[in-house]
């Protein structure tokens, strides 16, 4: 899934006008690893609420994009929120047809 960005994003000298998220390649182990990464980053995860923690959702988005979560945290608020929202749609199990290219 590609998400077009409102503001160009630069990471390691490369400019991005959109980011690609490969949610379909994530595994159960990725989800468990995301919980641990979120905890180590100071996030608080309680049973059943992990899917709604911004830190956890950010970690899942980072895993799906191949970019570090710290890099995604430098996005503008509107792009950041859009990415978190699209990741939440994935986590909620919404029909994959709703995960088409999104532009805010």
PDB file of N, CA and C in Angstrom:
ATOM      1  N   UNK A   1       0.848  -1.171   0.000  1.00  0.00           N
ATOM      2  CA  UNK A   1       0.000   0.000   0.000  1.00  0.00           C
ATOM      3  C   UNK A   1       0.896   1.237   0.000  1.00  0.00           C
ATOM      4  N   UNK A   2       0.612   2.134  -0.916  1.00  0.00           N
ATOM      5  CA  UNK A   2       1.371   3.384  -0.986  1.00  0.00           C
ATOM      6  C   UNK A   2       0.541   4.512  -0.386  1.00  0.00           C
ATOM      7  N   UNK A   3       1.220   5.330   0.406  1.00  0.00           N
ATOM      8  CA  UNK A   3       0.581   6.511   0.980  1.00  0.00           C
ATOM      9  C   UNK A   3       1.354   7.730   0.496  1.00  0.00           C
ATOM     10  N   UNK A   4       0.657   8.602  -0.234  1.00  0.00           N
ATOM     11  CA  UNK A   4       1.275   9.843  -0.700  1.00  0.00           C
ATOM     12  C   UNK A   4       1.413  10.790   0.492  1.00  0.00           C
ATOM     13  N   UNK A   5       2.550  11.460   0.538  1.00  0.00           N
ATOM     14  CA  UNK A   5       2.829  12.388   1.618  1.00  0.00           C
ATOM     15  C   UNK A   5       2.473  13.814   1.211  1.00  0.00           C
ATOM     16  N   UNK A   6       2.036  14.583   2.170  1.00  0.00           N
ATOM     17  CA  UNK A   6       1.734  15.991   1.938  1.00  0.00           C
ATOM     18  C   UNK A   6       3.038  16.772   1.802  1.00  0.00           C
ATOM     19  N   UNK A   7       4.003  16.421   2.642  1.00  0.00           N
ATOM     20  CA  UNK A   7       5.296  17.100   2.651  1.00  0.00           C
ATOM     21  C   UNK A   7       6.380  16.077   2.353  1.00  0.00           C
ATOM     22  N   UNK A   8       7.299  16.415   1.466  1.00  0.00           N
ATOM     23  CA  UNK A   8       8.405  15.522   1.137  1.00  0.00           C
ATOM     24  C   UNK A   8       9.185  15.173   2.397  1.00  0.00           C
ATOM     25  N   UNK A   9       9.548  13.918   2.507  1.00  0.00           N
ATOM     26  CA  UNK A   9      10.226  13.362   3.671  1.00  0.00           C
ATOM     27  C   UNK A   9      11.606  12.895   3.225  1.00  0.00           C
ATOM     28  N   UNK A  10      12.644  13.220   3.993  1.00  0.00           N
ATOM     29  CA  UNK A  10      14.003  12.805   3.663  1.00  0.00           C
ATOM     30  C   UNK A  10      14.540  11.907   4.762  1.00  0.00           C
ATOM     31  N   UNK A  11      15.078  10.764   4.338  1.00  0.00           N
ATOM     32  CA  UNK A  11      15.705   9.832   5.286  1.00  0.00           C
ATOM     33  C   UNK A  11      16.971   9.284   4.640  1.00  0.00           C
ATOM     34  N   UNK A  12      18.082   9.399   5.340  1.00  0.00           N
ATOM     35  CA  UNK A  12      19.384   8.951   4.845  1.00  0.00           C
ATOM     36  C   UNK A  12      19.691   9.493   3.457  1.00  0.00           C
ATOM     37  N   UNK A  13      19.362  10.777   3.244  1.00  0.00           N
ATOM     38  CA  UNK A  13      19.670  11.440   1.988  1.00  0.00           C
ATOM     39  C   UNK A  13      18.715  11.142   0.849  1.00  0.00           C
ATOM     40  N   UNK A  14      17.728  10.284   1.072  1.00  0.00           N
ATOM     41  CA  UNK A  14      16.760   9.950   0.030  1.00  0.00           C
ATOM     42  C   UNK A  14      15.447  10.668   0.310  1.00  0.00           C
ATOM     43  N   UNK A  15      14.907  11.322  -0.731  1.00  0.00           N
ATOM     44  CA  UNK A  15      13.643  12.036  -0.594  1.00  0.00           C
ATOM     45  C   UNK A  15      12.483  11.120  -0.976  1.00  0.00           C
ATOM     46  N   UNK A  16      11.431  11.194  -0.186  1.00  0.00           N
ATOM     47  CA  UNK A  16      10.227  10.401  -0.430  1.00  0.00           C
ATOM     48  C   UNK A  16       9.031  11.334  -0.598  1.00  0.00           C
ATOM     49  N   UNK A  17       8.248  11.083  -1.628  1.00  0.00           N
ATOM     50  CA  UNK A  17       6.983  11.798  -1.820  1.00  0.00           C
ATOM     51  C   UNK A  17       5.822  10.888  -1.445  1.00  0.00           C
ATOM     52  N   UNK A  18       6.135   9.611  -1.287  1.00  0.00           N
ATOM     53  CA  UNK A  18       5.181   8.627  -0.840  1.00  0.00           C
ATOM     54  C   UNK A  18       5.958   7.510  -0.138  1.00  0.00           C
ATOM     55  N   UNK A  19       5.262   6.788   0.695  1.00  0.00           N
ATOM     56  CA  UNK A  19       5.881   5.663   1.389  1.00  0.00           C
ATOM     57  C   UNK A  19       5.088   4.407   1.075  1.00  0.00           C
ATOM     58  N   UNK A  20       5.787   3.290   0.966  1.00  0.00           N
ATOM     59  CA  UNK A  20       5.153   2.009   0.684  1.00  0.00           C
ATOM     60  C   UNK A  20       5.120   1.173   1.959  1.00  0.00           C
ATOM     61  N   UNK A  21       3.950   0.653   2.267  1.00  0.00           N
ATOM     62  CA  UNK A  21       3.765  -0.184   3.453  1.00  0.00           C
ATOM     63  C   UNK A  21       3.332  -1.568   2.998  1.00  0.00           C
ATOM     64  N   UNK A  22       4.148  -2.558   3.305  1.00  0.00           N
ATOM     65  CA  UNK A  22       3.863  -3.935   2.900  1.00  0.00           C
ATOM     66  C   UNK A  22       3.255  -4.701   4.069  1.00  0.00           C
ATOM     67  N   UNK A  23       2.021  -4.340   4.414  1.00  0.00           N
ATOM     68  CA  UNK A  23       1.339  -4.962   5.537  1.00  0.00           C
ATOM     69  C   UNK A  23       1.140  -6.454   5.318  1.00  0.00           C
ATOM     70  N   UNK A  24       0.942  -6.857   4.071  1.00  0.00           N
ATOM     71  CA  UNK A  24       0.689  -8.263   3.774  1.00  0.00           C
ATOM     72  C   UNK A  24       1.903  -9.153   4.024  1.00  0.00           C
ATOM     73  N   UNK A  25       3.066  -8.569   4.196  1.00  0.00           N
ATOM     74  CA  UNK A  25       4.273  -9.357   4.458  1.00  0.00           C
ATOM     75  C   UNK A  25       4.571  -9.516   5.953  1.00  0.00           C
ATOM     76  N   UNK A  26       3.803  -8.832   6.792  1.00  0.00           N
ATOM     77  CA  UNK A  26       4.024  -8.938   8.235  1.00  0.00           C
ATOM     78  C   UNK A  26       3.603 -10.313   8.742  1.00  0.00           C
ATOM     79  N   UNK A  27       4.293 -10.761   9.784  1.00  0.00           N
ATOM     80  CA  UNK A  27       3.995 -12.059  10.399  1.00  0.00           C
ATOM     81  C   UNK A  27       3.555 -11.865  11.849  1.00  0.00           C
ATOM     82  N   UNK A  28       3.079 -12.934  12.442  1.00  0.00           N
ATOM     83  CA  UNK A  28       2.749 -12.898  13.864  1.00  0.00           C
ATOM     84  C   UNK A  28       3.967 -12.531  14.696  1.00  0.00           C
ATOM     85  N   UNK A  29       5.137 -13.017  14.297  1.00  0.00           N
ATOM     86  CA  UNK A  29       6.357 -12.679  15.025  1.00  0.00           C
ATOM     87  C   UNK A  29       6.639 -11.192  14.958  1.00  0.00           C
ATOM     88  N   UNK A  30       6.357 -10.566  13.811  1.00  0.00           N
ATOM     89  CA  UNK A  30       6.521  -9.114  13.694  1.00  0.00           C
ATOM     90  C   UNK A  30       5.638  -8.394  14.707  1.00  0.00           C
ATOM     91  N   UNK A  31       4.422  -8.890  14.893  1.00  0.00           N
ATOM     92  CA  UNK A  31       3.490  -8.263  15.829  1.00  0.00           C
ATOM     93  C   UNK A  31       4.006  -8.380  17.266  1.00  0.00           C
ATOM     94  N   UNK A  32       4.512  -9.554  17.607  1.00  0.00           N
ATOM     95  CA  UNK A  32       5.067  -9.765  18.949  1.00  0.00           C
ATOM     96  C   UNK A  32       6.319  -8.924  19.145  1.00  0.00           C
ATOM     97  N   UNK A  33       7.183  -8.895  18.134  1.00  0.00           N
ATOM     98  CA  UNK A  33       8.389  -8.067  18.206  1.00  0.00           C
ATOM     99  C   UNK A  33       8.026  -6.591  18.389  1.00  0.00           C
ATOM    100  N   UNK A  34       6.966  -6.148  17.732  1.00  0.00           N
ATOM    101  CA  UNK A  34       6.535  -4.754  17.846  1.00  0.00           C
ATOM    102  C   UNK A  34       6.147  -4.415  19.283  1.00  0.00           C
ATOM    103  N   UNK A  35       5.528  -5.360  19.976  1.00  0.00           N
ATOM    104  CA  UNK A  35       5.186  -5.129  21.384  1.00  0.00           C
ATOM    105  C   UNK A  35       6.455  -4.901  22.207  1.00  0.00           C
ATOM    106  N   UNK A  36       7.463  -5.746  21.983  1.00  0.00           N
ATOM    107  CA  UNK A  36       8.709  -5.621  22.744  1.00  0.00           C
ATOM    108  C   UNK A  36       9.439  -4.315  22.408  1.00  0.00           C
ATOM    109  N   UNK A  37       9.491  -3.969  21.141  1.00  0.00           N
ATOM    110  CA  UNK A  37      10.137  -2.714  20.724  1.00  0.00           C
ATOM    111  C   UNK A  37       9.424  -1.531  21.363  1.00  0.00           C
ATOM    112  N   UNK A  38       8.106  -1.577  21.379  1.00  0.00           N
ATOM    113  CA  UNK A  38       7.322  -0.490  21.971  1.00  0.00           C
ATOM    114  C   UNK A  38       7.598  -0.381  23.466  1.00  0.00           C
ATOM    115  N   UNK A  39       7.667  -1.504  24.147  1.00  0.00           N
ATOM    116  CA  UNK A  39       7.981  -1.484  25.593  1.00  0.00           C
ATOM    117  C   UNK A  39       9.370  -0.903  25.838  1.00  0.00           C
ATOM    118  N   UNK A  40      10.358  -1.346  25.046  1.00  0.00           N
ATOM    119  CA  UNK A  40      11.730  -0.841  25.218  1.00  0.00           C
ATOM    120  C   UNK A  40      11.816   0.654  24.950  1.00  0.00           C
ATOM    121  N   UNK A  41      10.938   1.167  24.090  1.00  0.00           N
ATOM    122  CA  UNK A  41      10.921   2.600  23.775  1.00  0.00           C
ATOM    123  C   UNK A  41      10.151   3.394  24.822  1.00  0.00           C
ATOM    124  N   UNK A  42       9.691   2.708  25.864  1.00  0.00           N
ATOM    125  CA  UNK A  42       9.005   3.397  26.952  1.00  0.00           C
ATOM    126  C   UNK A  42       7.498   3.395  26.838  1.00  0.00           C
ATOM    127  N   UNK A  43       6.967   2.678  25.850  1.00  0.00           N
ATOM    128  CA  UNK A  43       5.521   2.599  25.686  1.00  0.00           C
ATOM    129  C   UNK A  43       4.914   1.614  26.661  1.00  0.00           C
ATOM    130  N   UNK A  44       3.708   1.885  27.072  1.00  0.00           N
ATOM    131  CA  UNK A  44       2.994   1.011  27.996  1.00  0.00           C
ATOM    132  C   UNK A  44       1.931   0.250  27.218  1.00  0.00           C
ATOM    133  N   UNK A  45       2.044  -1.066  27.206  1.00  0.00           N
ATOM    134  CA  UNK A  45       1.078  -1.903  26.497  1.00  0.00           C
ATOM    135  C   UNK A  45       0.374  -2.780  27.518  1.00  0.00           C
ATOM    136  N   UNK A  46      -0.941  -2.771  27.482  1.00  0.00           N
ATOM    137  CA  UNK A  46      -1.711  -3.658  28.346  1.00  0.00           C
ATOM    138  C   UNK A  46      -2.403  -4.693  27.470  1.00  0.00           C
ATOM    139  N   UNK A  47      -2.722  -5.827  28.049  1.00  0.00           N
ATOM    140  CA  UNK A  47      -3.344  -6.917  27.305  1.00  0.00           C
ATOM    141  C   UNK A  47      -4.599  -6.422  26.586  1.00  0.00           C
ATOM    142  N   UNK A  48      -4.664  -6.677  25.289  1.00  0.00           N
ATOM    143  CA  UNK A  48      -5.836  -6.310  24.506  1.00  0.00           C
ATOM    144  C   UNK A  48      -5.824  -4.886  23.981  1.00  0.00           C
ATOM    145  N   UNK A  49      -4.928  -4.065  24.470  1.00  0.00           N
ATOM    146  CA  UNK A  49      -4.932  -2.668  24.038  1.00  0.00           C
ATOM    147  C   UNK A  49      -3.753  -2.339  23.127  1.00  0.00           C
ATOM    148  N   UNK A  50      -2.906  -3.316  22.818  1.00  0.00           N
ATOM    149  CA  UNK A  50      -1.699  -3.046  22.034  1.00  0.00           C
ATOM    150  C   UNK A  50      -2.018  -2.437  20.681  1.00  0.00           C
ATOM    151  N   UNK A  51      -3.088  -2.881  20.038  1.00  0.00           N
ATOM    152  CA  UNK A  51      -3.424  -2.381  18.707  1.00  0.00           C
ATOM    153  C   UNK A  51      -3.788  -0.909  18.704  1.00  0.00           C
ATOM    154  N   UNK A  52      -4.061  -0.337  19.847  1.00  0.00           N
ATOM    155  CA  UNK A  52      -4.488   1.054  19.914  1.00  0.00           C
ATOM    156  C   UNK A  52      -3.430   1.997  20.472  1.00  0.00           C
ATOM    157  N   UNK A  53      -2.310   1.482  20.895  1.00  0.00           N
ATOM    158  CA  UNK A  53      -1.212   2.316  21.377  1.00  0.00           C
ATOM    159  C   UNK A  53      -0.520   2.970  20.181  1.00  0.00           C
ATOM    160  N   UNK A  54      -0.333   4.285  20.227  1.00  0.00           N
ATOM    161  CA  UNK A  54       0.356   4.972  19.122  1.00  0.00           C
ATOM    162  C   UNK A  54       1.747   4.393  18.897  1.00  0.00           C
ATOM    163  N   UNK A  55       2.445   4.109  19.982  1.00  0.00           N
ATOM    164  CA  UNK A  55       3.786   3.547  19.851  1.00  0.00           C
ATOM    165  C   UNK A  55       3.784   2.204  19.148  1.00  0.00           C
ATOM    166  N   UNK A  56       2.823   1.357  19.488  1.00  0.00           N
ATOM    167  CA  UNK A  56       2.711   0.044  18.862  1.00  0.00           C
ATOM    168  C   UNK A  56       2.337   0.194  17.390  1.00  0.00           C
ATOM    169  N   UNK A  57       1.352   1.031  17.096  1.00  0.00           N
ATOM    170  CA  UNK A  57       0.916   1.245  15.714  1.00  0.00           C
ATOM    171  C   UNK A  57       2.079   1.804  14.897  1.00  0.00           C
ATOM    172  N   UNK A  58       2.830   2.716  15.468  1.00  0.00           N
ATOM    173  CA  UNK A  58       4.006   3.271  14.803  1.00  0.00           C
ATOM    174  C   UNK A  58       5.021   2.174  14.503  1.00  0.00           C
ATOM    175  N   UNK A  59       5.250   1.289  15.448  1.00  0.00           N
ATOM    176  CA  UNK A  59       6.220   0.209  15.250  1.00  0.00           C
ATOM    177  C   UNK A  59       5.769  -0.723  14.140  1.00  0.00           C
ATOM    178  N   UNK A  60       4.481  -1.032  14.079  1.00  0.00           N
ATOM    179  CA  UNK A  60       3.961  -1.866  12.994  1.00  0.00           C
ATOM    180  C   UNK A  60       4.149  -1.153  11.651  1.00  0.00           C
ATOM    181  N   UNK A  61       3.846   0.143  11.602  1.00  0.00           N
ATOM    182  CA  UNK A  61       4.024   0.913  10.370  1.00  0.00           C
ATOM    183  C   UNK A  61       5.493   0.907   9.942  1.00  0.00           C
ATOM    184  N   UNK A  62       6.386   1.058  10.907  1.00  0.00           N
ATOM    185  CA  UNK A  62       7.820   1.052  10.597  1.00  0.00           C
ATOM    186  C   UNK A  62       8.234  -0.296  10.021  1.00  0.00           C
ATOM    187  N   UNK A  63       7.770  -1.377  10.640  1.00  0.00           N
ATOM    188  CA  UNK A  63       8.098  -2.713  10.129  1.00  0.00           C
ATOM    189  C   UNK A  63       7.568  -2.903   8.711  1.00  0.00           C
ATOM    190  N   UNK A  64       6.364  -2.421   8.444  1.00  0.00           N
ATOM    191  CA  UNK A  64       5.758  -2.580   7.122  1.00  0.00           C
ATOM    192  C   UNK A  64       6.441  -1.716   6.067  1.00  0.00           C
ATOM    193  N   UNK A  65       7.027  -0.589   6.493  1.00  0.00           N
ATOM    194  CA  UNK A  65       7.667   0.318   5.533  1.00  0.00           C
ATOM    195  C   UNK A  65       9.157   0.029   5.355  1.00  0.00           C
ATOM    196  N   UNK A  66       9.757  -0.655   6.320  1.00  0.00           N
ATOM    197  CA  UNK A  66      11.195  -0.892   6.262  1.00  0.00           C
ATOM    198  C   UNK A  66      12.015   0.290   6.752  1.00  0.00           C
ATOM    199  N   UNK A  67      11.340   1.315   7.256  1.00  0.00           N
ATOM    200  CA  UNK A  67      12.030   2.484   7.804  1.00  0.00           C
ATOM    201  C   UNK A  67      12.033   2.413   9.327  1.00  0.00           C
ATOM    202  N   UNK A  68      13.025   3.010   9.968  1.00  0.00           N
ATOM    203  CA  UNK A  68      13.038   3.015  11.434  1.00  0.00           C
ATOM    204  C   UNK A  68      11.886   3.853  11.992  1.00  0.00           C
ATOM    205  N   UNK A  69      11.362   3.434  13.132  1.00  0.00           N
ATOM    206  CA  UNK A  69      10.249   4.174  13.747  1.00  0.00           C
ATOM    207  C   UNK A  69      10.662   5.609  14.055  1.00  0.00           C
ATOM    208  N   UNK A  70      11.940   5.816  14.401  1.00  0.00           N
ATOM    209  CA  UNK A  70      12.428   7.167  14.699  1.00  0.00           C
ATOM    210  C   UNK A  70      12.329   8.066  13.465  1.00  0.00           C
ATOM    211  N   UNK A  71      12.538   7.488  12.289  1.00  0.00           N
ATOM    212  CA  UNK A  71      12.417   8.271  11.050  1.00  0.00           C
ATOM    213  C   UNK A  71      10.960   8.665  10.825  1.00  0.00           C
ATOM    214  N   UNK A  72      10.035   7.738  11.041  1.00  0.00           N
ATOM    215  CA  UNK A  72       8.617   8.052  10.842  1.00  0.00           C
ATOM    216  C   UNK A  72       8.143   9.115  11.832  1.00  0.00           C
ATOM    217  N   UNK A  73       8.770   9.180  12.992  1.00  0.00           N
ATOM    218  CA  UNK A  73       8.373  10.179  13.983  1.00  0.00           C
ATOM    219  C   UNK A  73       8.729  11.601  13.548  1.00  0.00           C
ATOM    220  N   UNK A  74       9.566  11.745  12.528  1.00  0.00           N
ATOM    221  CA  UNK A  74       9.933  13.083  12.057  1.00  0.00           C
ATOM    222  C   UNK A  74       8.976  13.611  10.989  1.00  0.00           C
ATOM    223  N   UNK A  75       8.024  12.784  10.570  1.00  0.00           N
ATOM    224  CA  UNK A  75       7.027  13.233   9.592  1.00  0.00           C
ATOM    225  C   UNK A  75       6.174  14.344  10.181  1.00  0.00           C
ATOM    226  N   UNK A  76       5.625  15.183   9.315  1.00  0.00           N
ATOM    227  CA  UNK A  76       4.680  16.199   9.766  1.00  0.00           C
ATOM    228  C   UNK A  76       3.469  15.525  10.396  1.00  0.00           C
ATOM    229  N   UNK A  77       2.773  16.258  11.244  1.00  0.00           N
ATOM    230  CA  UNK A  77       1.657  15.690  12.006  1.00  0.00           C
ATOM    231  C   UNK A  77       0.576  15.089  11.109  1.00  0.00           C
ATOM    232  N   UNK A  78       0.247  15.742  10.014  1.00  0.00           N
ATOM    233  CA  UNK A  78      -0.821  15.239   9.155  1.00  0.00           C
ATOM    234  C   UNK A  78      -0.413  13.935   8.464  1.00  0.00           C
ATOM    235  N   UNK A  79       0.814  13.861   7.946  1.00  0.00           N
ATOM    236  CA  UNK A  79       1.300  12.629   7.330  1.00  0.00           C
ATOM    237  C   UNK A  79       1.408  11.519   8.376  1.00  0.00           C
ATOM    238  N   UNK A  80       1.934  11.854   9.538  1.00  0.00           N
ATOM    239  CA  UNK A  80       2.085  10.881  10.622  1.00  0.00           C
ATOM    240  C   UNK A  80       0.732  10.297  11.008  1.00  0.00           C
ATOM    241  N   UNK A  81      -0.261  11.165  11.177  1.00  0.00           N
ATOM    242  CA  UNK A  81      -1.601  10.722  11.561  1.00  0.00           C
ATOM    243  C   UNK A  81      -2.225   9.858  10.473  1.00  0.00           C
ATOM    244  N   UNK A  82      -2.046  10.233   9.224  1.00  0.00           N
ATOM    245  CA  UNK A  82      -2.576   9.443   8.119  1.00  0.00           C
ATOM    246  C   UNK A  82      -1.978   8.041   8.122  1.00  0.00           C
ATOM    247  N   UNK A  83      -0.681   7.948   8.335  1.00  0.00           N
ATOM    248  CA  UNK A  83      -0.012   6.650   8.360  1.00  0.00           C
ATOM    249  C   UNK A  83      -0.520   5.812   9.534  1.00  0.00           C
ATOM    250  N   UNK A  84      -0.649   6.431  10.705  1.00  0.00           N
ATOM    251  CA  UNK A  84      -1.181   5.684  11.854  1.00  0.00           C
ATOM    252  C   UNK A  84      -2.610   5.210  11.580  1.00  0.00           C
ATOM    253  N   UNK A  85      -3.422   6.059  10.976  1.00  0.00           N
ATOM    254  CA  UNK A  85      -4.806   5.672  10.672  1.00  0.00           C
ATOM    255  C   UNK A  85      -4.873   4.510   9.692  1.00  0.00           C
ATOM    256  N   UNK A  86      -4.056   4.546   8.657  1.00  0.00           N
ATOM    257  CA  UNK A  86      -4.050   3.449   7.691  1.00  0.00           C
ATOM    258  C   UNK A  86      -3.533   2.153   8.327  1.00  0.00           C
ATOM    259  N   UNK A  87      -2.579   2.286   9.240  1.00  0.00           N
ATOM    260  CA  UNK A  87      -2.078   1.112   9.952  1.00  0.00           C
ATOM    261  C   UNK A  87      -3.160   0.547  10.868  1.00  0.00           C
ATOM    262  N   UNK A  88      -3.920   1.408  11.512  1.00  0.00           N
ATOM    263  CA  UNK A  88      -5.039   0.956  12.347  1.00  0.00           C
ATOM    264  C   UNK A  88      -6.086   0.218  11.525  1.00  0.00           C
ATOM    265  N   UNK A  89      -6.341   0.681  10.314  1.00  0.00           N
ATOM    266  CA  UNK A  89      -7.283  -0.021   9.431  1.00  0.00           C
ATOM    267  C   UNK A  89      -6.775  -1.436   9.180  1.00  0.00           C
ATOM    268  N   UNK A  90      -5.480  -1.563   8.896  1.00  0.00           N
ATOM    269  CA  UNK A  90      -4.893  -2.888   8.707  1.00  0.00           C
ATOM    270  C   UNK A  90      -5.057  -3.739   9.966  1.00  0.00           C
ATOM    271  N   UNK A  91      -4.704  -3.190  11.113  1.00  0.00           N
ATOM    272  CA  UNK A  91      -4.768  -3.938  12.358  1.00  0.00           C
ATOM    273  C   UNK A  91      -6.189  -4.350  12.728  1.00  0.00           C
ATOM    274  N   UNK A  92      -7.158  -3.564  12.302  1.00  0.00           N
ATOM    275  CA  UNK A  92      -8.554  -3.879  12.626  1.00  0.00           C
ATOM    276  C   UNK A  92      -9.088  -5.030  11.778  1.00  0.00           C
ATOM    277  N   UNK A  93      -8.317  -5.419  10.768  1.00  0.00           N
ATOM    278  CA  UNK A  93      -8.752  -6.517   9.916  1.00  0.00           C
ATOM    279  C   UNK A  93      -9.729  -6.085   8.848  1.00  0.00           C
ATOM    280  N   UNK A  94      -9.730  -4.804   8.526  1.00  0.00           N
ATOM    281  CA  UNK A  94     -10.631  -4.295   7.490  1.00  0.00           C
ATOM    282  C   UNK A  94     -10.345  -4.978   6.165  1.00  0.00           C
ATOM    283  N   UNK A  95     -11.327  -5.022   5.313  1.00  0.00           N
ATOM    284  CA  UNK A  95     -11.198  -5.604   3.983  1.00  0.00           C
ATOM    285  C   UNK A  95      -9.997  -4.993   3.278  1.00  0.00           C
ATOM    286  N   UNK A  96      -9.138  -5.840   2.712  1.00  0.00           N
ATOM    287  CA  UNK A  96      -7.928  -5.334   2.048  1.00  0.00           C
ATOM    288  C   UNK A  96      -8.267  -4.390   0.911  1.00  0.00           C
ATOM    289  N   UNK A  97      -9.477  -4.434   0.386  1.00  0.00           N
ATOM    290  CA  UNK A  97      -9.885  -3.498  -0.673  1.00  0.00           C
ATOM    291  C   UNK A  97      -9.914  -2.076  -0.169  1.00  0.00           C
ATOM    292  N   UNK A  98     -10.038  -1.897   1.160  1.00  0.00           N
ATOM    293  CA  UNK A  98     -10.042  -0.544   1.706  1.00  0.00           C
ATOM    294  C   UNK A  98      -8.641  -0.001   1.876  1.00  0.00           C
ATOM    295  N   UNK A  99      -7.636  -0.851   1.630  1.00  0.00           N
ATOM    296  CA  UNK A  99      -6.242  -0.415   1.773  1.00  0.00           C
ATOM    297  C   UNK A  99      -5.655  -0.016   0.425  1.00  0.00           C
ATOM    298  N   UNK A 100      -6.383   0.780  -0.319  1.00  0.00           N
ATOM    299  CA  UNK A 100      -5.898   1.276  -1.599  1.00  0.00           C
ATOM    300  C   UNK A 100      -5.053   2.519  -1.344  1.00  0.00           C
ATOM    301  N   UNK A 101      -4.463   3.023  -2.406  1.00  0.00           N
ATOM    302  CA  UNK A 101      -3.647   4.244  -2.289  1.00  0.00           C
ATOM    303  C   UNK A 101      -4.488   5.358  -1.665  1.00  0.00           C
ATOM    304  N   UNK A 102      -3.951   5.971  -0.624  1.00  0.00           N
ATOM    305  CA  UNK A 102      -4.664   7.019   0.091  1.00  0.00           C
ATOM    306  C   UNK A 102      -3.913   8.330  -0.037  1.00  0.00           C
ATOM    307  N   UNK A 103      -4.664   9.398  -0.205  1.00  0.00           N
ATOM    308  CA  UNK A 103      -4.106  10.738  -0.218  1.00  0.00           C
ATOM    309  C   UNK A 103      -4.992  11.607   0.644  1.00  0.00           C
ATOM    310  N   UNK A 104      -4.369  12.380   1.543  1.00  0.00           N
ATOM    311  CA  UNK A 104      -5.125  13.284   2.394  1.00  0.00           C
ATOM    312  C   UNK A 104      -5.290  14.599   1.686  1.00  0.00           C
TER     313      UNK A 104
END
